[in-house]
Coordinates of C-alpha atoms in Angstrom, one line a residue:
Chain Q
M1 CA -28.0 -17.8 0.0
E2 CA -29.3 -15.7 2.7
R3 CA -27.6 -12.4 3.2
I4 CA -26.8 -11.6 6.7
L5 CA -25.2 -8.2 6.2
E6 CA -25.6 -5.7 3.4
V7 CA -23.5 -2.6 3.3
E8 CA -24.6 0.0 0.7
N9 CA -22.5 2.9 -0.4
L10 CA -21.1 3.5 3.1
K11 CA -19.1 6.7 3.6
V12 CA -17.2 7.3 6.8
Y13 CA -15.2 10.6 7.1
Y14 CA -13.1 12.3 9.6
R15 CA -13.3 16.1 10.2
S16 CA -10.0 17.9 10.6
V17 CA -8.7 21.4 10.4
L18 CA -7.2 20.5 7.0
G19 CA -10.5 19.3 5.6
L20 CA -12.3 16.0 5.4
Y21 CA -10.5 12.7 5.5
K22 CA -12.6 10.5 3.3
A23 CA -11.3 7.3 4.9
V24 CA -14.2 5.1 3.6
D25 CA -15.7 6.7 0.5
G26 CA -18.6 4.6 -0.8
V27 CA -18.2 0.9 0.0
S28 CA -20.8 -1.7 -0.8
F29 CA -20.7 -5.4 -0.1
D30 CA -22.8 -8.3 1.2
V31 CA -21.9 -11.0 3.6
E32 CA -23.7 -14.3 3.2
K33 CA -24.8 -16.5 6.1
G34 CA -22.2 -19.0 7.2
E35 CA -19.3 -17.6 5.2
V36 CA -16.0 -16.0 6.3
F37 CA -15.8 -12.8 4.4
G38 CA -12.3 -11.2 4.3
I39 CA -11.4 -7.6 3.8
A40 CA -7.7 -7.0 2.9
G41 CA -5.8 -3.9 2.2
E42 CA -2.7 -2.0 3.3
S43 CA -2.5 0.5 6.1
G44 CA -4.6 3.6 5.6
C45 CA -6.9 2.0 3.1
G46 CA -9.9 2.3 5.4
K47 CA -10.4 -1.3 6.7
S48 CA -10.7 -0.4 10.4
T49 CA -12.8 2.7 9.7
L50 CA -15.1 0.6 7.5
V51 CA -15.7 -1.8 10.4
E52 CA -16.3 1.1 12.8
G53 CA -18.8 2.5 10.4
V54 CA -20.6 -0.8 9.9
L55 CA -20.9 -1.4 13.7
R56 CA -21.7 2.3 14.3
I57 CA -18.9 2.7 16.8
I58 CA -17.0 5.4 15.0
R59 CA -16.1 8.2 17.4
P60 CA -15.6 11.9 16.7
P61 CA -14.0 13.5 14.7
G62 CA -15.1 10.5 12.7
Y63 CA -18.7 10.3 11.5
I64 CA -20.9 8.4 9.1
E65 CA -21.5 10.6 6.1
S66 CA -24.1 8.4 4.4
G67 CA -24.9 4.9 3.4
K68 CA -26.9 1.9 4.7
V69 CA -25.9 -1.1 6.8
I70 CA -28.7 -3.7 6.8
F71 CA -28.2 -6.5 9.4
G72 CA -30.9 -9.0 9.9
G73 CA -33.5 -6.8 8.2
M74 CA -32.7 -3.7 10.3
D75 CA -30.7 -0.6 9.2
L76 CA -28.1 -0.3 11.9
L77 CA -27.5 3.3 11.0
A78 CA -31.1 4.2 11.6
L79 CA -31.6 2.1 14.8
G80 CA -32.1 3.7 18.2
D81 CA -29.3 3.4 20.7
E82 CA -31.1 1.0 23.0
D83 CA -32.2 -1.3 20.2
L84 CA -28.6 -1.2 18.9
R85 CA -27.2 -2.1 22.4
R86 CA -29.6 -5.1 22.6
I87 CA -28.3 -6.7 19.4
R88 CA -24.7 -6.0 20.1
W89 CA -22.8 -9.0 21.4
S90 CA -25.9 -11.2 21.4
K91 CA -26.4 -11.1 17.6
L92 CA -23.5 -9.0 16.4
S93 CA -20.2 -9.2 18.1
Y94 CA -16.9 -7.5 17.6
I95 CA -13.3 -8.4 18.2
P96 CA -11.4 -5.1 18.0
Q97 CA -7.8 -4.9 17.0
G98 CA -5.4 -5.6 19.9
S99 CA -8.3 -6.7 22.1
M100 CA -6.4 -9.5 23.7
N101 CA -4.8 -6.7 25.8
S102 CA -8.3 -5.5 27.0
L103 CA -8.9 -8.4 29.3
N104 CA -9.3 -7.2 32.9
P105 CA -6.0 -8.1 34.7
I106 CA -7.6 -8.7 38.1
M107 CA -10.5 -10.9 37.0
K108 CA -10.4 -14.6 36.3
V109 CA -11.0 -15.7 32.7
K110 CA -14.2 -17.5 33.8
D111 CA -15.7 -14.4 35.5
Q112 CA -15.0 -12.2 32.4
I113 CA -16.8 -14.6 30.1
V114 CA -19.7 -14.9 32.6
D115 CA -19.8 -11.1 32.8
A116 CA -20.2 -10.8 29.1
I117 CA -23.1 -13.3 29.1
T118 CA -25.0 -11.9 32.0
T119 CA -24.7 -8.3 30.8
H120 CA -26.3 -9.0 27.5
T121 CA -28.9 -11.7 28.4
E122 CA -31.2 -12.6 31.2
M123 CA -29.3 -15.8 31.9
P124 CA -28.5 -16.4 35.6
K125 CA -24.9 -16.5 36.7
E126 CA -24.8 -20.2 37.6
K127 CA -26.1 -21.2 34.2
A128 CA -23.6 -19.0 32.5
E129 CA -20.7 -20.4 34.5
K130 CA -21.6 -23.9 33.3
Q131 CA -21.1 -22.8 29.7
V132 CA -17.5 -21.6 30.3
P133 CA -15.7 -25.0 29.8
V134 CA -17.5 -25.7 26.5
L135 CA -16.8 -22.2 25.3
L136 CA -13.1 -22.6 26.1
E137 CA -13.0 -26.0 24.5
N138 CA -14.4 -24.6 21.3
V139 CA -11.4 -22.4 20.9
G140 CA -9.0 -25.2 21.9
L141 CA -8.3 -24.1 25.5
P142 CA -8.2 -26.5 28.5
D143 CA -10.6 -26.1 31.4
A144 CA -7.9 -25.0 33.7
V145 CA -7.7 -21.7 31.8
A146 CA -11.1 -20.7 33.4
D147 CA -9.5 -20.2 36.7
M148 CA -6.4 -18.4 35.4
Y149 CA -5.8 -14.6 35.3
P150 CA -4.8 -12.9 32.0
H151 CA -1.1 -12.5 33.0
E152 CA -0.8 -16.3 33.2
L153 CA -1.8 -16.7 29.6
S154 CA 0.2 -16.2 26.4
G155 CA -0.9 -13.8 23.7
G156 CA -2.5 -16.5 21.6
M157 CA -4.4 -17.9 24.6
K158 CA -5.7 -14.4 25.5
Q159 CA -6.8 -13.9 22.0
R160 CA -8.7 -17.2 22.1
V161 CA -10.3 -16.2 25.4
I162 CA -11.5 -13.1 23.6
I163 CA -12.9 -15.2 20.8
A164 CA -14.6 -17.5 23.3
A165 CA -16.2 -14.5 25.0
A166 CA -17.2 -12.8 21.7
T167 CA -19.0 -16.0 20.5
A168 CA -20.5 -16.9 23.9
L169 CA -24.0 -15.9 22.9
K170 CA -23.8 -17.5 19.5
P171 CA -24.0 -14.3 17.6
S172 CA -25.0 -14.6 14.0
L173 CA -22.2 -12.3 12.9
V174 CA -18.7 -11.9 14.4
V175 CA -16.6 -9.0 13.1
A176 CA -12.9 -9.6 13.8
D177 CA -10.4 -6.8 13.1
E178 CA -6.9 -8.1 12.7
P179 CA -7.4 -10.9 15.3
V180 CA -4.1 -12.7 14.5
T181 CA -1.8 -9.7 14.0
A182 CA 1.2 -9.7 16.4
L183 CA 0.8 -13.3 17.3
D184 CA 3.6 -15.8 16.8
L185 CA 3.3 -18.2 13.9
V186 CA 2.2 -21.4 15.6
V187 CA -0.1 -19.5 17.8
Q188 CA -1.5 -17.6 14.8
R189 CA -2.3 -20.9 13.2
G190 CA -4.1 -22.1 16.3
V191 CA -6.3 -19.0 16.4
L192 CA -7.2 -19.2 12.7
Q193 CA -8.1 -22.8 13.3
A194 CA -10.3 -21.8 16.3
I195 CA -12.2 -19.3 14.0
A196 CA -12.6 -21.9 11.3
D197 CA -13.9 -24.5 13.9
L198 CA -16.5 -22.1 15.2
R199 CA -17.8 -21.5 11.8
E200 CA -17.9 -25.3 11.1
K201 CA -19.6 -26.2 14.4
Y202 CA -22.0 -23.4 14.9
G203 CA -22.3 -21.8 11.4
V204 CA -21.1 -18.4 12.8
T205 CA -20.6 -15.9 10.0
V206 CA -17.4 -14.0 10.2
L207 CA -16.3 -10.6 8.8
F208 CA -12.6 -10.9 8.9
I209 CA -10.3 -8.0 8.5
A210 CA -6.5 -8.5 8.1
H211 CA -3.7 -6.8 6.2
D212 CA -1.9 -10.1 5.8
M213 CA -2.9 -11.6 2.5
A214 CA -1.5 -15.1 3.4
V215 CA -3.8 -15.2 6.4
H216 CA -6.8 -14.5 4.1
A217 CA -5.6 -17.3 1.8
E218 CA -5.8 -19.7 4.6
L219 CA -9.2 -18.8 6.1
V220 CA -11.7 -16.8 4.1
D221 CA -14.3 -17.8 1.5
R222 CA -14.7 -14.5 -0.3
L223 CA -12.3 -11.6 -0.3
A224 CA -12.6 -7.9 -0.9
I225 CA -9.4 -5.8 -1.5
M226 CA -9.5 -2.2 -0.5
Y227 CA -7.4 0.7 -1.6
A228 CA -7.8 4.3 -0.9
G229 CA -11.2 4.0 0.8
L230 CA -12.8 1.9 -1.9
I231 CA -13.2 -1.8 -2.8
M232 CA -11.0 -2.4 -5.8
E233 CA -11.9 -6.1 -6.3
M234 CA -14.2 -8.7 -4.6
G235 CA -14.8 -12.3 -5.3
P236 CA -14.2 -15.9 -4.2
V237 CA -10.8 -16.1 -2.6
V238 CA -9.3 -18.6 -5.0
D239 CA -10.3 -16.4 -8.0
V240 CA -8.9 -13.3 -6.5
F241 CA -5.5 -15.0 -5.9
K242 CA -5.3 -17.1 -9.0
D243 CA -6.9 -14.8 -11.5
S244 CA -6.8 -11.3 -10.1
L245 CA -8.6 -8.8 -12.2
H246 CA -7.6 -5.5 -10.7
P247 CA -3.9 -4.5 -11.3
Y248 CA -3.6 -3.5 -7.7
S249 CA -4.7 -7.0 -6.5
R250 CA -2.3 -8.6 -8.8
L251 CA 0.6 -6.5 -7.8
L252 CA -0.2 -6.8 -4.1
I253 CA -0.2 -10.6 -4.4
E254 CA 3.1 -10.5 -6.3
A255 CA 4.6 -8.4 -3.5
I256 CA 3.9 -11.0 -0.8
P257 CA 7.2 -12.5 0.3
S258 CA 7.1 -16.2 0.6
I259 CA 9.6 -19.0 1.3
E260 CA 8.3 -20.6 -1.9
K261 CA 9.2 -17.6 -4.1
E262 CA 12.6 -16.5 -5.1
T263 CA 11.6 -13.0 -6.2
I264 CA 9.0 -10.4 -5.1
K265 CA 8.1 -7.1 -6.7
G266 CA 7.0 -4.0 -4.9
I267 CA 4.5 -1.4 -6.1
P268 CA 6.4 1.8 -6.8
G269 CA 4.9 5.1 -5.7
I270 CA 3.4 6.1 -2.5
S271 CA 0.1 5.4 -0.9
P272 CA -2.3 8.3 -1.4
S273 CA -3.8 10.6 1.3
P274 CA -7.4 10.4 2.3
L275 CA -7.4 14.2 2.3
I276 CA -7.0 14.4 -1.4
W277 CA -7.5 11.1 -3.2
P278 CA -6.1 11.0 -6.7
S279 CA -8.6 11.9 -9.4
G280 CA -10.2 9.3 -11.6
C281 CA -9.1 5.8 -10.5
R282 CA -7.4 6.2 -7.2
F283 CA -4.7 3.7 -8.1
H284 CA -3.8 5.4 -11.4
P285 CA -0.6 7.1 -10.2
R286 CA 0.9 3.7 -9.3
C287 CA -0.8 1.6 -12.0
P288 CA 1.4 0.1 -14.8
F289 CA -1.6 -0.2 -17.1
V290 CA -2.7 3.4 -16.7
R291 CA -4.6 4.9 -19.6
E292 CA -5.7 8.5 -20.3
R293 CA -9.3 8.0 -19.0
C294 CA -8.0 6.5 -15.7
K295 CA -6.7 9.9 -14.8
T296 CA -10.0 11.6 -14.9
E297 CA -12.9 9.2 -15.0
V298 CA -13.8 7.2 -11.9
P299 CA -14.2 3.5 -12.8
E300 CA -17.6 2.2 -11.5
P301 CA -17.3 -1.1 -9.8
R302 CA -19.1 -3.7 -11.9
W303 CA -19.8 -7.4 -11.9
V304 CA -17.6 -8.9 -14.7
K305 CA -17.9 -12.6 -14.0
K306 CA -20.0 -14.7 -11.8
G307 CA -19.6 -13.3 -8.3
R308 CA -16.7 -11.1 -9.2
L309 CA -16.7 -7.4 -8.8
V310 CA -13.9 -5.0 -10.1
G311 CA -13.5 -1.3 -10.3
C312 CA -11.2 -0.8 -13.2
H313 CA -11.4 0.7 -16.7
L314 CA -9.6 -2.3 -18.1
F315 CA -12.9 -4.1 -17.5
G316 CA -15.2 -1.2 -18.2
D317 CA -16.2 -1.3 -21.8
K318 CA -18.6 -4.2 -21.9
K319 CA -21.4 -4.1 -19.5
Chain K
M1 CA 41.0 -16.8 12.9
S2 CA 40.6 -13.1 12.2
S3 CA 38.6 -13.9 9.0
S4 CA 35.4 -13.2 10.9
L5 CA 33.8 -9.8 10.6
L6 CA 31.7 -10.4 13.7
E7 CA 32.2 -13.3 16.1
V8 CA 29.8 -13.9 18.9
K9 CA 31.2 -16.4 21.5
N10 CA 29.1 -18.1 24.2
L11 CA 27.0 -15.0 24.7
T12 CA 24.7 -15.0 27.7
K13 CA 22.6 -12.2 29.1
V14 CA 20.7 -12.5 32.3
Y15 CA 18.2 -9.8 33.3
V16 CA 17.7 -9.5 37.0
S17 CA 14.6 -7.8 38.3
G18 CA 13.0 -7.2 41.6
M19 CA 14.3 -5.2 44.6
R20 CA 14.8 -7.9 47.2
A21 CA 13.4 -11.1 45.8
K22 CA 15.5 -11.2 42.7
R23 CA 14.2 -12.9 39.7
A24 CA 16.6 -13.8 36.9
V25 CA 15.5 -14.2 33.3
K26 CA 18.0 -15.7 30.9
A27 CA 17.2 -13.7 27.7
V28 CA 20.1 -15.1 25.8
E29 CA 22.0 -18.2 26.6
N30 CA 25.3 -19.5 25.3
V31 CA 24.8 -18.1 21.8
S32 CA 27.7 -18.4 19.3
F33 CA 27.8 -17.4 15.7
N34 CA 30.0 -15.9 13.0
I35 CA 29.6 -13.4 10.2
P36 CA 32.4 -14.1 7.8
G37 CA 34.8 -11.2 6.8
D38 CA 36.1 -12.5 3.5
R39 CA 32.9 -11.8 1.6
P40 CA 29.7 -9.7 2.0
H41 CA 27.2 -11.9 3.8
I42 CA 23.7 -11.6 5.3
T43 CA 22.8 -13.7 8.3
A44 CA 19.2 -13.8 9.5
L45 CA 18.4 -14.2 13.1
V46 CA 14.9 -15.7 13.2
G47 CA 12.8 -16.2 16.3
E48 CA 9.4 -15.5 17.8
S49 CA 8.6 -12.8 20.3
G50 CA 10.7 -13.2 23.5
S51 CA 13.3 -15.4 21.8
G52 CA 16.1 -12.9 22.6
K53 CA 16.6 -11.5 19.1
T54 CA 16.6 -7.9 20.1
T55 CA 18.7 -8.6 23.2
I56 CA 21.4 -10.0 20.9
L57 CA 21.2 -6.9 18.8
R58 CA 21.5 -4.6 21.8
L59 CA 24.5 -6.6 23.0
V60 CA 26.2 -6.3 19.6
L61 CA 25.6 -2.6 19.6
G62 CA 27.1 -2.3 23.0
F63 CA 24.0 -0.8 24.5
I64 CA 24.0 -3.5 27.2
K65 CA 26.9 -5.6 28.5
P66 CA 26.9 -9.4 28.3
T67 CA 26.6 -11.4 31.5
S68 CA 29.2 -13.7 30.1
G69 CA 30.7 -14.5 26.7
E70 CA 32.2 -12.0 24.2
I71 CA 31.6 -10.3 21.0
L72 CA 34.5 -9.7 18.6
Y73 CA 34.5 -7.3 15.8
K74 CA 37.4 -8.0 13.4
G75 CA 38.9 -10.1 16.2
V76 CA 38.7 -7.3 18.9
N77 CA 36.3 -7.4 21.8
I78 CA 33.8 -4.7 21.2
Q79 CA 33.9 -3.6 24.9
N80 CA 37.5 -2.5 24.2
L81 CA 36.6 -1.0 20.9
L82 CA 33.8 1.1 22.4
R83 CA 36.2 2.3 25.1
K84 CA 39.1 3.2 22.8
D85 CA 37.6 4.1 19.5
Q86 CA 33.8 4.3 19.8
K87 CA 33.4 6.5 16.7
A88 CA 35.2 4.0 14.4
Y89 CA 32.9 1.2 15.6
R90 CA 29.8 3.3 15.3
K91 CA 30.8 4.3 11.7
E92 CA 31.5 0.8 10.6
V93 CA 28.6 -0.9 12.3
Q94 CA 25.3 0.7 11.5
V95 CA 21.8 -0.1 12.6
V96 CA 18.3 0.2 11.3
F97 CA 15.5 -0.2 13.9
Q98 CA 12.0 -1.5 13.6
D99 CA 9.9 1.6 14.2
P100 CA 10.2 4.2 11.5
Y101 CA 7.9 6.5 13.4
S102 CA 9.9 7.0 16.6
I103 CA 13.3 7.6 15.0
Y104 CA 12.7 11.1 13.7
N105 CA 12.3 14.2 15.7
P106 CA 9.0 15.7 14.5
V107 CA 10.1 19.3 14.6
Y108 CA 13.0 19.0 12.2
R109 CA 13.0 18.4 8.5
V110 CA 14.0 14.9 7.5
D111 CA 17.2 16.3 5.9
R112 CA 18.6 16.7 9.3
V113 CA 19.1 13.0 10.0
L114 CA 21.4 13.0 6.9
E115 CA 23.2 16.3 7.7
T116 CA 23.9 15.2 11.2
V117 CA 25.9 12.2 10.2
I118 CA 27.9 14.2 7.7
N119 CA 28.8 16.7 10.3
K120 CA 29.5 14.1 13.1
F121 CA 31.7 11.9 11.0
N122 CA 33.2 14.5 8.7
L123 CA 32.0 12.7 5.6
G124 CA 32.6 14.0 2.1
E125 CA 35.8 15.9 2.9
G126 CA 34.4 19.4 2.5
K127 CA 32.2 18.6 -0.5
D128 CA 28.9 20.4 -0.6
H129 CA 26.6 18.6 1.9
K130 CA 23.6 19.0 -0.3
A131 CA 25.3 17.4 -3.2
I132 CA 26.4 14.4 -1.2
I133 CA 22.9 13.9 0.1
E134 CA 21.3 14.2 -3.3
E135 CA 23.8 11.8 -4.8
T136 CA 23.2 9.2 -2.0
L137 CA 19.4 9.4 -2.4
R138 CA 19.6 8.9 -6.1
M139 CA 21.8 5.8 -5.5
I140 CA 19.0 4.1 -3.7
G141 CA 16.4 5.2 -6.2
I142 CA 14.8 8.2 -4.3
R143 CA 14.2 11.4 -6.1
P144 CA 15.7 14.0 -3.7
E145 CA 13.0 16.5 -4.5
D146 CA 10.4 14.0 -3.3
L147 CA 11.7 13.9 0.2
L148 CA 14.1 16.6 1.1
G149 CA 12.7 19.6 2.9
R150 CA 9.7 17.6 4.2
Y151 CA 8.8 16.9 7.8
P152 CA 8.6 13.3 9.1
H153 CA 4.8 13.4 9.3
Q154 CA 4.6 14.2 5.6
I155 CA 6.2 11.0 4.5
S156 CA 5.2 7.4 4.9
G157 CA 6.8 4.7 7.1
G158 CA 8.3 3.0 4.0
E159 CA 10.0 6.3 2.9
R160 CA 11.3 6.9 6.4
Q161 CA 12.9 3.5 6.5
R162 CA 14.5 4.1 3.1
L163 CA 15.9 7.4 4.3
M164 CA 17.5 5.4 7.1
L165 CA 19.1 3.3 4.4
A166 CA 20.4 6.6 2.7
R167 CA 21.8 7.6 6.1
I168 CA 23.6 4.3 6.3
L169 CA 24.9 4.4 2.8
L170 CA 26.5 7.9 3.6
M171 CA 28.6 6.1 6.2
R172 CA 29.6 3.2 4.0
P173 CA 29.7 0.7 6.9
R174 CA 31.0 -2.8 6.9
L175 CA 28.1 -4.2 8.8
I176 CA 24.4 -3.4 9.2
L177 CA 22.4 -4.6 12.1
A178 CA 18.7 -4.6 11.2
D179 CA 16.0 -5.1 13.7
E180 CA 12.8 -6.1 11.8
P181 CA 13.1 -3.0 9.6
V182 CA 10.1 -3.9 7.3
S183 CA 7.6 -5.2 9.9
M184 CA 5.9 -1.8 10.0
I185 CA 6.1 -1.2 6.3
D186 CA 3.2 -2.1 3.9
V187 CA 3.7 -5.2 1.7
S188 CA 3.7 -3.2 -1.5
L189 CA 6.7 -1.2 -0.3
R190 CA 8.7 -4.0 1.4
A191 CA 10.2 -5.4 -1.7
I192 CA 11.7 -2.0 -2.6
F193 CA 13.3 -1.7 0.8
L194 CA 14.6 -5.3 0.8
D195 CA 16.0 -4.9 -2.7
T196 CA 18.0 -1.8 -1.7
F197 CA 19.3 -3.8 1.2
L198 CA 20.5 -6.6 -1.1
E199 CA 22.1 -4.0 -3.4
F200 CA 24.2 -2.8 -0.5
K201 CA 25.6 -6.2 -0.2
K202 CA 26.2 -6.7 -3.9
K203 CA 27.4 -3.2 -4.9
Y204 CA 29.1 -2.0 -1.7
G205 CA 30.1 -5.2 0.0
I206 CA 28.1 -4.5 3.1
S207 CA 27.3 -7.4 5.4
A208 CA 24.3 -7.6 7.7
L209 CA 22.8 -9.3 10.7
Y210 CA 19.1 -9.2 9.9
I211 CA 16.7 -9.8 12.7
T212 CA 13.2 -11.0 11.9
H213 CA 10.3 -13.1 13.0
D214 CA 9.3 -13.8 9.4
F215 CA 10.9 -16.7 7.6
N216 CA 9.5 -15.3 4.3
I217 CA 11.6 -12.2 4.7
G218 CA 14.6 -14.1 6.1
H219 CA 14.5 -16.4 3.1
Y220 CA 14.4 -13.5 0.7
I221 CA 17.2 -11.5 2.2
A222 CA 19.7 -13.9 3.9
D223 CA 22.4 -16.3 3.0
D224 CA 22.4 -18.0 6.3
G225 CA 19.8 -18.4 9.0
I226 CA 20.0 -18.9 12.7
V227 CA 16.8 -20.0 14.6
L228 CA 16.4 -18.9 18.2
C229 CA 14.1 -20.5 20.7
S230 CA 13.8 -19.0 24.2
G231 CA 17.2 -17.4 24.1
N232 CA 19.0 -20.5 22.7
I233 CA 20.1 -21.2 19.1
I234 CA 18.5 -24.4 18.1
E235 CA 19.4 -24.6 14.5
K236 CA 21.7 -22.8 11.9
G237 CA 22.6 -23.3 8.3
P238 CA 22.0 -21.9 4.8
M239 CA 18.7 -20.1 4.7
T240 CA 17.3 -22.0 1.7
A241 CA 18.0 -25.4 3.3
L242 CA 16.6 -24.2 6.6
V243 CA 13.2 -23.3 5.1
R244 CA 13.1 -26.2 2.6
E245 CA 14.0 -29.0 5.0
P246 CA 14.0 -27.7 8.6
L247 CA 15.7 -30.1 11.0
H248 CA 14.7 -29.1 14.5
P249 CA 11.1 -29.9 15.6
Y250 CA 10.7 -26.3 16.5
T251 CA 11.8 -25.0 13.1
K252 CA 9.6 -27.6 11.5
A253 CA 6.6 -26.4 13.6
L254 CA 7.3 -22.8 12.6
I255 CA 7.8 -23.4 8.9
D256 CA 4.7 -25.6 8.9
S257 CA 2.6 -22.7 10.4
I258 CA 3.6 -20.0 7.9
P259 CA 0.3 -19.1 6.1
R260 CA 0.8 -19.7 2.4
P261 CA -0.5 -17.0 0.0
D262 CA -2.3 -19.7 -1.9
P263 CA -5.9 -20.5 -1.1
T264 CA -5.8 -23.7 -3.1
R265 CA -3.2 -25.2 -0.8
R266 CA -4.5 -24.6 2.7
W267 CA -3.1 -26.3 5.8
P268 CA -4.1 -29.9 5.3
H269 CA -4.4 -30.9 8.9
K270 CA -5.0 -29.4 12.3
I271 CA -2.2 -28.9 14.7
Q272 CA -2.6 -29.9 18.3
L273 CA -1.0 -27.2 20.5
K274 CA 0.3 -28.0 23.8
V275 CA -0.7 -25.4 26.2
E276 CA 2.1 -24.5 28.5
K277 CA 2.1 -22.1 31.4
P278 CA 4.6 -19.3 31.0
A279 CA 6.3 -20.7 34.2
E280 CA 7.1 -23.9 32.4
R281 CA 8.6 -22.1 29.5
M282 CA 12.1 -21.9 30.7
Q283 CA 13.3 -25.1 32.3
P284 CA 16.9 -24.3 33.2
H285 CA 18.3 -27.7 32.3
A286 CA 15.9 -28.9 29.6
C287 CA 15.9 -28.4 25.8
A288 CA 14.6 -24.9 25.1
F289 CA 11.7 -26.4 23.2
F290 CA 11.0 -29.0 25.8
G291 CA 7.6 -27.7 26.9
R292 CA 6.0 -27.6 23.4
C293 CA 7.9 -30.3 21.5
P294 CA 5.7 -32.9 19.8
S295 CA 8.6 -35.5 19.7
V296 CA 9.9 -35.0 23.2
C297 CA 11.8 -37.8 24.9
N298 CA 13.4 -38.5 28.3
D299 CA 16.8 -37.0 27.5
C300 CA 15.1 -33.7 26.5
A301 CA 14.2 -33.0 30.1
K302 CA 17.6 -33.6 31.5
S303 CA 20.0 -31.4 29.6
R304 CA 20.3 -28.8 26.8
P305 CA 21.1 -30.8 23.6
P306 CA 24.5 -30.0 22.1
F307 CA 24.9 -29.0 18.5
V308 CA 25.1 -31.9 16.0
K309 CA 26.6 -31.3 12.5
V310 CA 24.3 -32.4 9.7
G311 CA 25.7 -32.4 6.2
K312 CA 28.6 -30.0 5.6
D313 CA 27.1 -26.7 6.7
R314 CA 24.2 -27.3 9.0
E315 CA 23.9 -27.6 12.7
V316 CA 21.0 -28.6 15.0
A317 CA 20.7 -28.8 18.7
C318 CA 18.4 -31.7 19.2
F319 CA 18.9 -35.2 20.7
H320 CA 17.1 -36.8 17.8
Y321 CA 20.0 -36.2 15.5
D322 CA 22.6 -38.1 17.6

């Protein structure tokens, strides 16, 4: 399989008067061409900061401390600003959190999509306009939407317009940060379907960030679970759910309320602060399987089975 | 008759906006339900955004007045209660809101939210305030030394919501109104909050009206469920039956669209969404789900369907059950 994105030991920190917030503290993963790669984790685990680091859009006081982000053979972190601008949107596009509210209220949907195309390519306006109906159809919207203004659309329709615009130039990678959060159920399902369709039709690769584990279960191929600025576990989504290796993943999955379950269990304790991460394994203060070495020794993430990575001393002895 | 703790009768709330060209939006329309008074009972009010959930909560709290219809607490209209003995109503009916971040005043220590209610309502009859607070915190499984003396920004959203539960427990209310209290809490901490809530019912006999958009949570917490669609109740019944075999096409569509936390059983088919313009959303004389219903028929356009009894304890407002 061809790797489209390789992230190596990426660290993204925030400066503050209290010290450094090590929001992303050494994350590595690869995304393969054509897959939907999911990143899950609770609030404050570093998901969004990770994305901002990968796309090099982190703003002060945040900064990239170190690491590599290889996309299509280039290191994004070493690329010049102009080169970076050129691949954004056309090759690498981004759907930020809450972006459905960033549509221009006084422009028709059609014009906003055309705007995105003409800004990033040499394509003439007329030609771009011809593409709009197809782009809308791809995300399940009727032609009529092209001539509507954002206030005439529901939240789910706006989100699909954003996805249509983000994929207008057939980028090889789309990074979507919580694209279905705050949408109603039926609408959420429609948007997830639109993302799955785009992948099927055009082979778009998707890096999909969401806090909702059930959404990952419906959409992604591989899943990474983050906690305290690190990836705790990574693997094919079925394996991560059905045979979780890391205690945190297992407990997180048990904590998901579902109409099919009678009981759920929470994870006692509090989520740690990026200012002072716990020593050793960062999950050790809340882990029911904690051992002495977990408190002092950082577990190195290692590949334990085919395609499965885990950072936990329970799996540490054999290499 | 007076066996109901809370009785909502034909409640309607119309919001009127605009200076000259008045525009009326029916946020809640002809809503009726009961919370029984003979046993502790949790009712979930489930609906999507804009369905009128929060308007109903604000009406029951008395923050806004109904356009028509009435709300009875222990058989007495709450408008009268609020005029005559507001404090008693406020003590017996407690609320927990959605946002654990905007409730606290950032310049005071968190202890203050607990001390204030003790002072305001003369709780504890002269016992040492600190002792009462510590005892209450322990009752819901919080170590007092973990939270007391801290400022709001030093504790997490989940902890702030649990402190709200401690505040409620100090008052020993009969009824809690909860407006999506866990939607801003992380999954790993939700169960702990919800279990405390259930314990209030079991141990202290406190009933609740629990508002949520999430059937998963409604199913975990509630005995009965009420489903709202564009301000109208379209189905009610025991929560388990509601999620296992939904009756109304709207409830069916919702339950069918809940993502399951199981990657081996993904949605088997695609759904075809009808795209409706917001203007079509509220047809004054049609079924509330008219614009989006997959099994719509002629009658649906003509009038609001009345409630039909199904089995012994379920009701659905849909012409297909005549």
